[in-house]
Short mmCIF file of C-alpha atoms in Angstrom, two decimals:
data_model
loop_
_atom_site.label_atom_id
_atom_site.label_comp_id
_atom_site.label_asym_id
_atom_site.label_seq_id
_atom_site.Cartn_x
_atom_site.Cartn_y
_atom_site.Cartn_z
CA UNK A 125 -4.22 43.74 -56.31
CA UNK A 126 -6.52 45.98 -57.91
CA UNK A 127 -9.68 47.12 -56.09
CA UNK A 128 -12.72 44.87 -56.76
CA UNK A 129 -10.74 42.59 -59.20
CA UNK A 130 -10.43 39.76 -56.06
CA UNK A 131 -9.02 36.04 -56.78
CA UNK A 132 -9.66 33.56 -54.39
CA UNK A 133 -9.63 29.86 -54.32
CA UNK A 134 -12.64 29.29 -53.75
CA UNK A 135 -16.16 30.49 -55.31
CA UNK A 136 -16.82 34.21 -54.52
CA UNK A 137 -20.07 36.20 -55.24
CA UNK A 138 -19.83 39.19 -56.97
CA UNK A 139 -22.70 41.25 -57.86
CA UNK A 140 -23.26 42.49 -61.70
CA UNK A 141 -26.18 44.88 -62.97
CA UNK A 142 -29.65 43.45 -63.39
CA UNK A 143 -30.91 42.99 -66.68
CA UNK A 144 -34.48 43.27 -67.62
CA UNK A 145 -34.66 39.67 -67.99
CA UNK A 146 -34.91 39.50 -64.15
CA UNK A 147 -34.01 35.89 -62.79
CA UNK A 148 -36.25 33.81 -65.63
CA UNK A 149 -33.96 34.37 -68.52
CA UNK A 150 -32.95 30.55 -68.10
CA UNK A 151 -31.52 30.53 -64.50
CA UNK A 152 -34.56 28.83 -62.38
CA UNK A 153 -33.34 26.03 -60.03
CA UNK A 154 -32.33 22.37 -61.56
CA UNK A 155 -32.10 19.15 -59.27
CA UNK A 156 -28.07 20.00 -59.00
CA UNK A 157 -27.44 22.44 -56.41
CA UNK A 158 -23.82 22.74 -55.24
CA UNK A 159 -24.00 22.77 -51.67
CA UNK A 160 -21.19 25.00 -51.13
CA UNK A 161 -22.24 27.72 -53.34
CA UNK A 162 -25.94 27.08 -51.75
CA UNK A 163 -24.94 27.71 -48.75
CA UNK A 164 -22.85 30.45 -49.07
CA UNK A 165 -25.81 32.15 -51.09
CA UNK A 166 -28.09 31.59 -48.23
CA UNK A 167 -25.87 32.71 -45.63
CA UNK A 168 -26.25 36.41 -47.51
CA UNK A 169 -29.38 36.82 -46.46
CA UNK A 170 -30.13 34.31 -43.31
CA UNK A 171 -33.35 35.49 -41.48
CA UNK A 172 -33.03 32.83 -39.13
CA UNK A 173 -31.58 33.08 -35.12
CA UNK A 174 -32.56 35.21 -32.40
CA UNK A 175 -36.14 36.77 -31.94
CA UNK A 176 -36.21 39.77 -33.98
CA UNK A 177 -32.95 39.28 -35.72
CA UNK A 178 -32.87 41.53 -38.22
CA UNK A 179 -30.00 39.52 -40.66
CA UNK A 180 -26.85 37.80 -40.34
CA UNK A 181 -23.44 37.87 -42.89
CA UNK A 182 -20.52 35.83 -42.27
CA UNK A 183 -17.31 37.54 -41.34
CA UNK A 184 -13.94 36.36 -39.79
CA UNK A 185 -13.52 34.58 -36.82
CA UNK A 186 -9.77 36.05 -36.67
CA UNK A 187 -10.64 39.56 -37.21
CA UNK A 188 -10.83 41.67 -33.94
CA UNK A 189 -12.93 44.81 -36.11
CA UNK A 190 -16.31 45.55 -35.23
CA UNK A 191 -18.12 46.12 -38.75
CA UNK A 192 -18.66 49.61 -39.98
CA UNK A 193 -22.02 50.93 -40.25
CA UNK A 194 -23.36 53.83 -42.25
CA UNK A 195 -26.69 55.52 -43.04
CA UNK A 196 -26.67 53.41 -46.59
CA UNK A 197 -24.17 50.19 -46.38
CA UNK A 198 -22.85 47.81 -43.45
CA UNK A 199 -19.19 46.94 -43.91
CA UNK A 200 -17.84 43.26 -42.35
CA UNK A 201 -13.93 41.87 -42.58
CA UNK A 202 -14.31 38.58 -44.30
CA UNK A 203 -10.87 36.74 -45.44
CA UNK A 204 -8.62 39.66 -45.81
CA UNK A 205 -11.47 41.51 -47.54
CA UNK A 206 -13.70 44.29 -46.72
CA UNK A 207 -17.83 42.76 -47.94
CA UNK A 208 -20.64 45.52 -47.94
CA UNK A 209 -24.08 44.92 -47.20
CA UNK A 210 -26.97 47.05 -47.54
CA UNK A 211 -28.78 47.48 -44.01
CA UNK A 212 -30.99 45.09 -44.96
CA UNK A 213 -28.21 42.82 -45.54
CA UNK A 214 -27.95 42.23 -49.23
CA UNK A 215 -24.45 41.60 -50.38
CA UNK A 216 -23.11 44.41 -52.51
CA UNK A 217 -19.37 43.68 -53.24
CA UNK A 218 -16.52 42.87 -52.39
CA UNK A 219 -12.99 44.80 -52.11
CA UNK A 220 -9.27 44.48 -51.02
CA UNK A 221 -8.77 45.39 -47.28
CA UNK A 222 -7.97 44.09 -43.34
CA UNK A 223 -8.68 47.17 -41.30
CA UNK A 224 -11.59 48.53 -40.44
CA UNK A 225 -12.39 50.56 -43.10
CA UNK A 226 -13.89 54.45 -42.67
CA UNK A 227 -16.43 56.33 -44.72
CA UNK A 228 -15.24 60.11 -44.98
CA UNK A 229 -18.13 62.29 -46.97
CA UNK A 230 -18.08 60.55 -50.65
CA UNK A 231 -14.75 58.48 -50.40
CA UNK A 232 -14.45 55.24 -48.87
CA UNK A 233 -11.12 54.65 -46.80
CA UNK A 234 -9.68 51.08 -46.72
CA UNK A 235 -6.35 49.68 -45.19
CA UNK A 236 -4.84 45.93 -46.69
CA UNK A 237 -1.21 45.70 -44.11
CA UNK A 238 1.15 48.51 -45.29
CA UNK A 239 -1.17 49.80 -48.43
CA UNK A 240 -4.06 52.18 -47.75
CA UNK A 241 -6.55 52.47 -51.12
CA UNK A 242 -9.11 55.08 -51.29
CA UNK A 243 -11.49 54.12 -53.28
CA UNK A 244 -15.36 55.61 -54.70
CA UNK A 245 -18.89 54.63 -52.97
CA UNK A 246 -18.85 52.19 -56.03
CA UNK A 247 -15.58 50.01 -54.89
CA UNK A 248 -13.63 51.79 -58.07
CA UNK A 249 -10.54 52.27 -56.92
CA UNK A 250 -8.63 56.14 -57.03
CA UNK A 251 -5.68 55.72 -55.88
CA UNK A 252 -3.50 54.29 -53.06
CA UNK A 253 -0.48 54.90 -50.89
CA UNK A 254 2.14 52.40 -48.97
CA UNK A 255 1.89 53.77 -44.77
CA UNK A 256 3.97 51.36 -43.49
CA UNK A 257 2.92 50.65 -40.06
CA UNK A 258 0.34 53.85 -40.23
CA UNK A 259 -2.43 54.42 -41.17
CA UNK A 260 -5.96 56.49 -40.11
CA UNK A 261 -7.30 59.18 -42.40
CA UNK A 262 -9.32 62.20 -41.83
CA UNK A 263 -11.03 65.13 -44.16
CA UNK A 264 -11.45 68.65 -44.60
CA UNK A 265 -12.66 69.55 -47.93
CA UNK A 266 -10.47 68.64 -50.86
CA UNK A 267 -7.75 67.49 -48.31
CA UNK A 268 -7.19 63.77 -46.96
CA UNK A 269 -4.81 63.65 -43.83
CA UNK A 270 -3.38 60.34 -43.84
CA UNK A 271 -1.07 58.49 -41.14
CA UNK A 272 2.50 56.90 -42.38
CA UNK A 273 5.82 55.94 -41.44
CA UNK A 274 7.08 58.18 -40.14
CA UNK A 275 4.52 60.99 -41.09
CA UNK A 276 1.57 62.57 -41.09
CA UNK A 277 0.43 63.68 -45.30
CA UNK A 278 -1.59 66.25 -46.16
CA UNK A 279 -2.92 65.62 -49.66
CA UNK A 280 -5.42 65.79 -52.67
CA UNK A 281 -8.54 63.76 -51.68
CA UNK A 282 -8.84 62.83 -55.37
CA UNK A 283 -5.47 62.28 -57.04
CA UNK A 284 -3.62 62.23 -53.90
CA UNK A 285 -1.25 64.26 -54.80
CA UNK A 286 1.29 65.87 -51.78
CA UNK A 287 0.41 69.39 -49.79
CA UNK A 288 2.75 68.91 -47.54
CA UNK A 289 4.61 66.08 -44.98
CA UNK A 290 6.04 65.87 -42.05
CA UNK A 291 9.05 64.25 -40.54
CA UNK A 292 10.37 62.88 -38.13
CA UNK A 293 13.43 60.76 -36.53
CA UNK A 294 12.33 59.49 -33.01
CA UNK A 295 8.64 57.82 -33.91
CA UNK A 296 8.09 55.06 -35.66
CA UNK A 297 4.65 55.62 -37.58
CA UNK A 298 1.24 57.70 -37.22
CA UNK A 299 -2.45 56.64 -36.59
CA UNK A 300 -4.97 59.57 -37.92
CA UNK A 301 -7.63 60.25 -35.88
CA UNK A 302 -9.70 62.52 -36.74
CA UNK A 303 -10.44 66.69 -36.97
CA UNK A 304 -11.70 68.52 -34.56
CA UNK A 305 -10.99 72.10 -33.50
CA UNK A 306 -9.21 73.01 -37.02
CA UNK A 307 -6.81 70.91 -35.79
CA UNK A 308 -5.77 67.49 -37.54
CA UNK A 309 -5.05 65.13 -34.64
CA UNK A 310 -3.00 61.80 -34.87
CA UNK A 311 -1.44 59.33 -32.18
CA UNK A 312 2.44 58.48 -32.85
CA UNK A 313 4.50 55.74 -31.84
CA UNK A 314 7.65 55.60 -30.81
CA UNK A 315 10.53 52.93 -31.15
CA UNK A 316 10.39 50.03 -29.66
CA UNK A 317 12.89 51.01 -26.86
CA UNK A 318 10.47 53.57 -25.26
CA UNK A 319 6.50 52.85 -26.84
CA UNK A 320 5.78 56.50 -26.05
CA UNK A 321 2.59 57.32 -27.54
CA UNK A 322 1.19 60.86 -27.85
CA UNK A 323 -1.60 62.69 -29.46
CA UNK A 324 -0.26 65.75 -31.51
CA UNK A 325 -2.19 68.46 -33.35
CA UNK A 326 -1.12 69.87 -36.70
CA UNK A 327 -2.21 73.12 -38.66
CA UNK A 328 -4.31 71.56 -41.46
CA UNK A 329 -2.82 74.33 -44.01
CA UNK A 330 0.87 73.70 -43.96
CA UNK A 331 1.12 70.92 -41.04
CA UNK A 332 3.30 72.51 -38.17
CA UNK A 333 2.50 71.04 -35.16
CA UNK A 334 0.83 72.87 -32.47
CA UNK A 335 1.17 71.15 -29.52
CA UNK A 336 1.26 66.87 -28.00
CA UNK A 337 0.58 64.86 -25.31
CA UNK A 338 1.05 61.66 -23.87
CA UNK A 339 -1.95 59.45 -24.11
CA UNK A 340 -2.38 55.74 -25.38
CA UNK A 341 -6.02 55.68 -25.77
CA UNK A 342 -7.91 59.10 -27.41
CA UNK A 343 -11.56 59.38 -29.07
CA UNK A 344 -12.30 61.92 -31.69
CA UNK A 345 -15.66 62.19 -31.87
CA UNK A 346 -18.37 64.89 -32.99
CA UNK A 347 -15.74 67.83 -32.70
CA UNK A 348 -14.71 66.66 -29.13
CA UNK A 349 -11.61 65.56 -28.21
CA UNK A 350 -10.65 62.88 -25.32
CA UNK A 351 -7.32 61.39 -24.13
CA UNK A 352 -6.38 59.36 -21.33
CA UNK A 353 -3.54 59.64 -19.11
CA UNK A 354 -2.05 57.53 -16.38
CA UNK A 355 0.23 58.11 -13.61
CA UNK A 356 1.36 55.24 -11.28
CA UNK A 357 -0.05 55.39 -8.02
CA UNK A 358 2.16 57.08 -5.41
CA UNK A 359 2.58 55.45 -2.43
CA UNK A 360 2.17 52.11 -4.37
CA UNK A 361 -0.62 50.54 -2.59
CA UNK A 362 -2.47 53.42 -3.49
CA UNK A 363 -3.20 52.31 -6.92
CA UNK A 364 -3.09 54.29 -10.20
CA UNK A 365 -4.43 57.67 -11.09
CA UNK A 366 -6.17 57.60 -14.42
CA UNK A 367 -7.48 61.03 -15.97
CA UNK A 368 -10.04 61.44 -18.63
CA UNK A 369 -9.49 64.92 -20.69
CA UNK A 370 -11.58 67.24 -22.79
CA UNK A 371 -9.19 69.05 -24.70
CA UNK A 372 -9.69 72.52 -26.66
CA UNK A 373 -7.81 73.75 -29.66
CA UNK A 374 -4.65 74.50 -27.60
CA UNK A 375 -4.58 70.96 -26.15
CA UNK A 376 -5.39 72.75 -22.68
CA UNK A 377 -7.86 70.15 -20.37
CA UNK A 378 -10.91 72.13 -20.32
CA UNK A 379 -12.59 69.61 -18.00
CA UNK A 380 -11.79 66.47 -16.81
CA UNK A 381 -12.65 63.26 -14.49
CA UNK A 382 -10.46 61.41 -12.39
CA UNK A 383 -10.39 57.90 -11.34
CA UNK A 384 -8.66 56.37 -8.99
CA UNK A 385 -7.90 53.14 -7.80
CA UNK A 386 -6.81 49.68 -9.29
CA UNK A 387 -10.52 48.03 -10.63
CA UNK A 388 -10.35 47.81 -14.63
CA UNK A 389 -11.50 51.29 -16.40
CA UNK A 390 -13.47 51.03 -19.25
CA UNK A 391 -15.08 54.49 -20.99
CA UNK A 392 -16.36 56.28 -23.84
CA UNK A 393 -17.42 59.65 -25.18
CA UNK A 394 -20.69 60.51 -26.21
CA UNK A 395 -22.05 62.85 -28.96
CA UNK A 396 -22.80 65.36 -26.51
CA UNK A 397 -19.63 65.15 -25.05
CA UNK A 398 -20.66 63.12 -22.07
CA UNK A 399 -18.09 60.90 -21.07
CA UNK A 400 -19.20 57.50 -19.66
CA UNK A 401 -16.98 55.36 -16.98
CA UNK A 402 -17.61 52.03 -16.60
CA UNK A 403 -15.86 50.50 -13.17
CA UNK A 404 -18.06 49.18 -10.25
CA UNK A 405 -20.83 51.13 -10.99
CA UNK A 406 -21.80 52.85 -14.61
CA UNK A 407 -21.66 56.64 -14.31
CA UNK A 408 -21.89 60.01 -16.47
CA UNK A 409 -19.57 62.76 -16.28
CA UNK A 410 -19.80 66.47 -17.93
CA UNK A 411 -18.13 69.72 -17.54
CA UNK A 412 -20.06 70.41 -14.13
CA UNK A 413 -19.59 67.18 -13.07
CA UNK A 414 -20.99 63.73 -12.54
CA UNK A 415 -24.52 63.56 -13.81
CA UNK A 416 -25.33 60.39 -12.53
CA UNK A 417 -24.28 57.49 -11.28
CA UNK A 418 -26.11 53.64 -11.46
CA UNK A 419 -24.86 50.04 -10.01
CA UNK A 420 -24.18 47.65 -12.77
CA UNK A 421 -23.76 44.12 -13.26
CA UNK A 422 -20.32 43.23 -13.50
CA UNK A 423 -20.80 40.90 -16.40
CA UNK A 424 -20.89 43.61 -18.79
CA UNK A 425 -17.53 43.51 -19.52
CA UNK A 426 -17.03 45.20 -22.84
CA UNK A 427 -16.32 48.88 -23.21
CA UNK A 428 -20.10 50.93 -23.49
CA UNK A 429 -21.07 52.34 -26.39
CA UNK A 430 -22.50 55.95 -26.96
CA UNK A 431 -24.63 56.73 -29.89
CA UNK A 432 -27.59 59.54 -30.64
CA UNK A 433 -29.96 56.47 -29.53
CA UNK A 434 -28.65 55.61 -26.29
CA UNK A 435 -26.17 54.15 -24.53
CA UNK A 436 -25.21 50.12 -24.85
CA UNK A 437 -23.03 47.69 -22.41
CA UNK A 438 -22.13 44.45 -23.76
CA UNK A 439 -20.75 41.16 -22.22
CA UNK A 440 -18.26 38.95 -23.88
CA UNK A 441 -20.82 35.77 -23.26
CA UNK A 442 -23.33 37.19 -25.19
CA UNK A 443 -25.86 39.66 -23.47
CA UNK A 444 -26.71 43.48 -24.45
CA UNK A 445 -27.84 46.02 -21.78
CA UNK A 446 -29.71 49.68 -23.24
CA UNK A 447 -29.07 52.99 -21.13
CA UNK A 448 -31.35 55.84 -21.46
CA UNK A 449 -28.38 58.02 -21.90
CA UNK A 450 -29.75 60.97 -19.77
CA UNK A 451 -31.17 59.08 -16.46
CA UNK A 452 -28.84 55.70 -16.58
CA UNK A 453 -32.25 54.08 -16.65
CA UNK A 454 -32.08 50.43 -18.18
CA UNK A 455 -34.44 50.13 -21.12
CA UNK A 456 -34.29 46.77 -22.50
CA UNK A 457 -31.69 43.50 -21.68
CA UNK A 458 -31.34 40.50 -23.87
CA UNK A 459 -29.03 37.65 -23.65
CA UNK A 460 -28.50 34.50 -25.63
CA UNK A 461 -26.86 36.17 -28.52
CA UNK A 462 -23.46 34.31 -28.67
CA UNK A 463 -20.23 34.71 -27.39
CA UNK A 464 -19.22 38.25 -28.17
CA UNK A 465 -15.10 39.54 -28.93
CA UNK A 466 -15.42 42.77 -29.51
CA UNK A 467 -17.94 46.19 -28.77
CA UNK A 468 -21.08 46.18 -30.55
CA UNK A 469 -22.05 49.15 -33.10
CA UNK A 470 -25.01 51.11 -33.07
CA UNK A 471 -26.13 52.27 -36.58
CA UNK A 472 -27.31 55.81 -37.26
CA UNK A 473 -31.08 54.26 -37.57
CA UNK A 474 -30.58 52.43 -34.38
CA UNK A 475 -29.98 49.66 -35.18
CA UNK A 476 -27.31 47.14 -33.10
CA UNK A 477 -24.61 45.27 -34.45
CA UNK A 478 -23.41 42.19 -32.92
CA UNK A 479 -20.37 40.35 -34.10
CA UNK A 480 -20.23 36.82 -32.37
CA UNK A 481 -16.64 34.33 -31.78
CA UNK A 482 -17.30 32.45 -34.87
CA UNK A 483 -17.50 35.80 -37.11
CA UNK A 484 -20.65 36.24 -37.76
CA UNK A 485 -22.61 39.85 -37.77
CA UNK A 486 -25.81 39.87 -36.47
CA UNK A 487 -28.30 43.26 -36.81
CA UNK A 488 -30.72 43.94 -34.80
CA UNK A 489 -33.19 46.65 -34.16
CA UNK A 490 -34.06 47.65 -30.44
CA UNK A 491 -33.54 51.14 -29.75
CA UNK A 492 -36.69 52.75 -31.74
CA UNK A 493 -39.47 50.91 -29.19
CA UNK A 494 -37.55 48.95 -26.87
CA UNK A 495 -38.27 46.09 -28.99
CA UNK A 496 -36.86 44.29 -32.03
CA UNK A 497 -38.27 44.72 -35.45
CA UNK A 498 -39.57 41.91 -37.52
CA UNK A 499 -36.77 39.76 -39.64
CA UNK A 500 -36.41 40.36 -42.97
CA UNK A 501 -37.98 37.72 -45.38
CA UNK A 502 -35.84 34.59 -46.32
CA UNK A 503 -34.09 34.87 -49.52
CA UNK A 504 -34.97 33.07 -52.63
CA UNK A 505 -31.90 30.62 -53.77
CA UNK A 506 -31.36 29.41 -56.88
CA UNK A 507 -29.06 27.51 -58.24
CA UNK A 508 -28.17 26.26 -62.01
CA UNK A 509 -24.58 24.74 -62.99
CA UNK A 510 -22.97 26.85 -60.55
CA UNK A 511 -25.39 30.23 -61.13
CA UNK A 512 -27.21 31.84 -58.45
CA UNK A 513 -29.76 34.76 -58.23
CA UNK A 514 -30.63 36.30 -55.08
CA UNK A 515 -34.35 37.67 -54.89
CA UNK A 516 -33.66 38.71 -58.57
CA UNK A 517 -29.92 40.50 -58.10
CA UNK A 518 -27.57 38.83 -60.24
CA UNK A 519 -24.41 37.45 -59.49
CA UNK A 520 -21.05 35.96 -61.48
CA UNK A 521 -19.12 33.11 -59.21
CA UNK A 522 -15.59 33.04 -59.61
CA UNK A 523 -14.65 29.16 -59.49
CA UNK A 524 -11.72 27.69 -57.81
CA UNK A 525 -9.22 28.44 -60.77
CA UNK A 526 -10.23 31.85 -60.46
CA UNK A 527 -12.01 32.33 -64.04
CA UNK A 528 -15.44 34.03 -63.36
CA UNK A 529 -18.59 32.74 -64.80
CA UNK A 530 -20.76 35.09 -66.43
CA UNK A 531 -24.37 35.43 -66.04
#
């Protein structure tokens, strides 16, 4: 399928240019107003819902992705396809795509099951590559690293063309996680008979790799790098010993924190490099130490979030808990916001991210002034044989054959 060429069976919205003719060049609202194309126009732009909700899209109640936000565009999984939003919530387009998708400088990274597409800020497509059971991508430069089966690429950012590949016989596929350190870091996975997972480093210029280690859960994040490792408690009853590492170029543990004991560990790393453990109590960990340490409701029982604005807890039944970051002071708690299956996201303005069981992504603003912003105005629907303009943007509707009507 070609990137933002999409057929469905039923009507789609795709945005087109807007003329000067604005919306009164013949398209005001007449008496017939398909209800289905109504109310998937409305649901664009729904103002409605919580007290200072800032919008809500629909996305998939299968999907287990939290959306992707950016400075400029909000990214949801909707029926095997990857919709963007503006942060106001204003439907831009639609393109192929099942994974969460990644933003890396000017290119826009999406995965559809074994094909990954890299693709412009515009949706126009560049060019795309079969990974198997991989996937991931990271950038320096001119230079995408890319995961596969069974290999990590090196290649052109543009044309992607090959710089080099690697090999090998006893893993199965590669996840890309990032770059950090000079060092281009993936997770492989081994065959099915073992499900050894391990975080290896590679030399960016010519892809040797510099060094691994067994971890199933990593973060990447602001040149730091985390990995987790487990050993089974010994005697038994003595539970398991779970380690949280900062690693350096070498893959040496600069610092780490260890927890032990059989309660559920949840964590995260912050910008800083503040790592955050959620178990009976919420606490904050650095190279000198714990920083502090606060009781917490065991409700929240989705792994915390760290962002520039704070840190946020979530519960699966709906309720979202702010952390001044530096004290483990609470700052704000709401409930009522519908049951929750995955993490929130924060945005880079602040702004949360819910997405609720039945799909849909709610935005809301609380970090700024411990309060939520005011919703953005309803949109204006309307609606002519099948036609609809949105607050003046222009659309085409692709009918249930597929043809597309032009506006």
């Amino acid at each position: 399928m070609q990137i933002g060429a999409v057929s469905y069976a039923q009507p789609v919205l795709q945005q087109r240019p807007t003329t000067s003719q604005g919306a009164s060049d013949g398209y005001a609202g007449s008496t017939e107003q398909p209800p289905q194309l109504l109310s998937a126009a409305r649901h664009l732009l729904k103002a409605d819902g919580p007290l200072g909700q800032a919008f809500s899209v629909p996305g998939d109640r299968v999907s287990h992705f939290a959306p992707l936000v950016t400075r400029d565009a909000v990214y949801v999984m909707k029926d095997r396809l990857i919709h963007q939003y503006t942060p106001r919530g204003e439907f831009v387009r639609a393109f192929a795509g099942d994974h969460k998708p990644a933003r890396l400088d000017d290119l826009l990274i999406s995965q559809e099951y074994h094909t990954l597409y890299t693709l412009e800020q515009d949706g126009q497509s560049l060019w795309n590559r079969d990974v198997g059971r991989g996937g991931g991508a990271a950038r320096k430069g001119d230079t995408l690293f890319i995961g596969g089966e069974p290999k990590v690429e090196a290649v052109d950012a543009r044309t992607g063309a090959v710089k080099w590949a690697t090999q090998y016989k006893e893993v199965t596929s590669f996840q890309v996680l990032g770059y950090a350190h000079d060092r281009v870091l993936a997770q492989s996975q081994g065959h099915v008979e073992t499900h050894d997972q391990y975080l290896r480093a590679y030399d960016p210029a010519n892809g040797k790799e510099l060094w691994k280690l067994e971890s199933k859960e990593i973060e990447v994040k602001d040149g730091h790098v985390f990995a987790r490792t487990d050993r089974a408690g010994i005697p038994p009853f003595l539970g398991p010993k779970t380690t949280i590492r900062c690693l350096d170029q070498r893959g040496k543990t600069t610092w780490k924190v260890v927890h032990k004991g059989g309660d559920p560990l949840k964590w995260t790393a912050g910008p800083d490099g503040t790592v955050y453990l959620v178990r009976k109590t919420l606490e904050a960990h650095g190279p000198e130490g714990q920083k502090w340490s606060q009781p917490l409701d065991p409700k929240f029982d989705l792994p915390p979030v760290a962002s520039e604005h704070g840190l946020l807890l979530a519960s699966q039944d709906g309720s979202l808990l702010a952390i001044d970051a530096k004290t483990g002071e609470p700052r704000w708690r709401q409930d009522g916001l519908g049951e929750m299956l995955v993490t929130p996201e924060v945005g880079p303005d602040g702004a949360v991210y819910v997405k609720t069981r039945e799909g849909a992504v709610k935005a809301f603003r609380p970090f700024d002034a411990g309060q939520l912003t005011e919703p953005v105005p309803q949109a204006s629907v309307q609606v002519d044989n099948q036609k609809v303009v949105l607050n003046g943007v222009r659309l085409s509707v692709r009918n249930a054959t597929g043809a597309r009507d032009q506006l």
